[in-house]
Amino acid sequence: MTIDDMKRKLEGVLSSKRFMHSLGVMDTAVSLAKIYGEDVERASIAGLLHDCAREIKGQAVFELCEEYNINVDYITLTQPELLHGPIGAVLASKEYGVEDKGILGAIECHTTGKENMALLDKIIFISDYIEPGRKFPGVDEVRELAYRDLDRSIVISLDNTIRYILDKGVLIHPDTILARNFIIKETMP
Amino acid sequence: MTIDDMKRKLEGVLSSKRFMHSLGVMDTAVSLAKIYGEDVERASIAGLLHDCAREIKGQAVFELCEEYNINVDYITLTQPELLHGPIGAVLASKEYGVEDKGILGAIECHTTGKENMALLDKIIFISDYIEPGRKFPGVDEVRELAYRDLDRSIVISLDNTIRYILDKGVLIHPDTILARNFIIKETMP
């Protein structure tokens, strides 16, 4: 399937707002790929498809997890929206013909992050956070930082996410902590 | 060894400030034990001895971990002060004659917390945070809360600790996240 075919298919399953977000993530991922030396086509596809499962709701989420052997723990049970990454990776493979494991992995971990993220994982993760449609206090600083210090921009986005979760009083996915710890450890002076 | 013997021995290895802190944790743990139905003697001993390894520094920390088979991961390697819980549990057993596994467990996890803490673990954890010598913004609210909602007071102390770690830019121990998640999950409406 060409990227244009993927776009058409995706547009049919997402709200226009989320489709625009997906295009924004794709464009941002391409810009970052050029700076950091990632393959531009891989970044395009991963960025475009990262939310392909985002609008699956309710019981269907858990049915897909059962069908595709995706682990549902007590955190994702209470926050099923966290499962759209792993489900999205399966759909990208089965419905969009993506075979590249690196692209599928970046889609899989884009919501929580994970320990020892690959370059493409990092690009998709931060592109989702800073794409042009995102508006929240501090986004401009993180956006600017992403183009000169990818790791640092991810730590800041993770810090912000963790603070947001603390304020909401909900569960923190351990992968988010492992993602942050790993980058801090790797970039420690 | 009687509690008085333990006190004398502990006074010999801790600074007077930390010895006073230990007595404060002991007293607070006893008060909470009475409210929540924990054994008062267990709470006394665990509170008194929780920091018995706190003033071991430098290479000696890692030598003791090797000697006693205590796991040192990349987080505790960069923050060796986190190891005084596990080392303290070993010393409480070997040097203070404590055999009660529940007391040793409470000493072991008092710094990071852990998933599925026992009542005594919780009492020591929060007593360490709110004992009368502790002075920081918000401590009075957590102190008051601990006497009527132990779980909620622990979640707030964990939230505060995580925010503090984020501000400092250092690593977060996953056990701290698991401790918080578990209590929130168990007490969810």
Coordinates of C-alpha atoms in Angstrom, one line a residue, chain A residues 38-152:
Chain A
E38 CA 16.1 8.6 10.5
D39 CA 14.6 7.2 7.2
V40 CA 12.0 9.8 6.0
E41 CA 9.6 7.2 4.7
R42 CA 9.6 5.2 7.9
A43 CA 9.0 8.4 9.9
S44 CA 6.1 9.3 7.5
I45 CA 4.3 6.0 7.8
A46 CA 4.8 5.7 11.6
G47 CA 3.6 9.3 12.1
L48 CA 0.6 8.9 9.8
L49 CA -0.6 5.7 11.3
H50 CA 0.3 6.1 15.0
D51 CA -3.3 6.8 16.0
C52 CA -5.0 4.4 13.5
A53 CA -6.6 2.6 16.5
R54 CA -7.4 5.7 18.6
E55 CA -11.1 5.8 17.9
I56 CA -11.8 2.2 18.7
K57 CA -13.8 2.4 22.0
G58 CA -15.6 0.3 24.6
Q59 CA -15.7 -3.4 24.6
A60 CA -14.1 -3.6 21.1
V61 CA -10.8 -2.5 22.6
F62 CA -10.6 -5.5 24.9
E63 CA -11.9 -7.9 22.2
L64 CA -9.1 -6.8 19.9
C65 CA -6.6 -7.3 22.7
E66 CA -7.8 -10.8 23.3
E67 CA -7.8 -11.6 19.6
Y68 CA -4.2 -10.3 19.1
N69 CA -2.8 -11.4 22.4
I70 CA -2.1 -7.9 23.7
N71 CA -1.5 -7.8 27.4
V72 CA -4.1 -5.9 29.4
D73 CA -2.9 -5.1 33.0
Y74 CA -4.6 -3.3 35.8
I75 CA -3.5 0.0 34.5
T76 CA -4.7 -0.4 30.9
L77 CA -7.9 -2.0 32.3
T78 CA -8.8 1.3 34.0
Q79 CA -7.3 3.4 31.1
P80 CA -8.1 1.5 28.0
E81 CA -7.1 4.5 25.8
L82 CA -3.5 3.4 26.6
L83 CA -4.1 0.3 24.4
H84 CA -4.5 2.2 21.2
G85 CA -0.7 2.0 20.7
P86 CA -0.4 -1.8 20.8
I87 CA -3.7 -2.2 18.9
G88 CA -2.6 0.4 16.3
A89 CA 0.6 -1.6 15.7
V90 CA -1.4 -4.7 14.9
L91 CA -3.8 -2.8 12.6
A92 CA -0.9 -1.1 10.8
S93 CA 0.4 -4.5 10.0
K94 CA -2.9 -6.2 9.2
E95 CA -4.9 -3.4 7.5
Y96 CA -2.2 -1.1 6.1
G97 CA 0.3 -3.8 5.1
V98 CA 3.2 -2.4 7.2
E99 CA 5.9 -5.0 7.7
D100 CA 8.7 -2.9 9.1
K101 CA 9.0 -3.9 12.8
G102 CA 10.6 -0.6 13.7
I103 CA 7.5 1.3 12.4
L104 CA 5.2 -1.1 14.3
G105 CA 7.3 -0.7 17.4
A106 CA 7.1 3.1 17.2
I107 CA 3.3 3.0 16.9
E108 CA 3.1 0.5 19.7
C109 CA 5.0 2.6 22.3
H110 CA 4.0 6.1 21.3
T111 CA 1.6 6.7 24.2
T112 CA 3.4 5.5 27.2
G113 CA 7.0 5.4 26.0
K114 CA 9.2 2.5 27.0
E115 CA 12.7 1.7 28.2
N116 CA 15.5 2.1 25.6
M117 CA 13.5 3.6 22.8
A118 CA 14.8 3.5 19.2
L119 CA 15.4 6.7 17.3
L120 CA 12.1 6.2 15.4
D121 CA 10.3 5.6 18.7
K122 CA 11.6 8.8 20.0
I123 CA 10.7 10.8 16.9
I124 CA 7.1 9.6 16.9
F125 CA 6.7 10.0 20.6
I126 CA 7.8 13.7 20.6
S127 CA 6.1 14.5 17.2
D128 CA 2.8 13.4 18.8
Y129 CA 3.5 15.9 21.6
I130 CA 4.6 18.9 19.6
E131 CA 2.8 18.7 16.2
P132 CA 1.5 22.1 15.0
G133 CA -2.0 21.4 16.2
R134 CA -0.9 21.0 19.8
K135 CA -1.6 24.1 22.0
F136 CA -0.8 24.1 25.7
P137 CA 1.4 26.1 28.0
G138 CA 5.0 25.4 27.3
V139 CA 4.5 23.5 24.0
D140 CA 6.6 26.1 22.1
E141 CA 9.6 25.6 24.3
V142 CA 9.5 21.8 23.9
R143 CA 8.8 22.1 20.2
E144 CA 11.9 24.3 19.7
L145 CA 14.0 22.0 22.0
A146 CA 13.0 18.8 20.0
Y147 CA 14.9 20.2 17.0
R148 CA 18.2 20.5 18.9
D149 CA 18.0 18.0 21.8
L150 CA 15.6 15.2 21.1
D151 CA 16.3 13.3 24.3
R152 CA 15.9 16.4 26.5

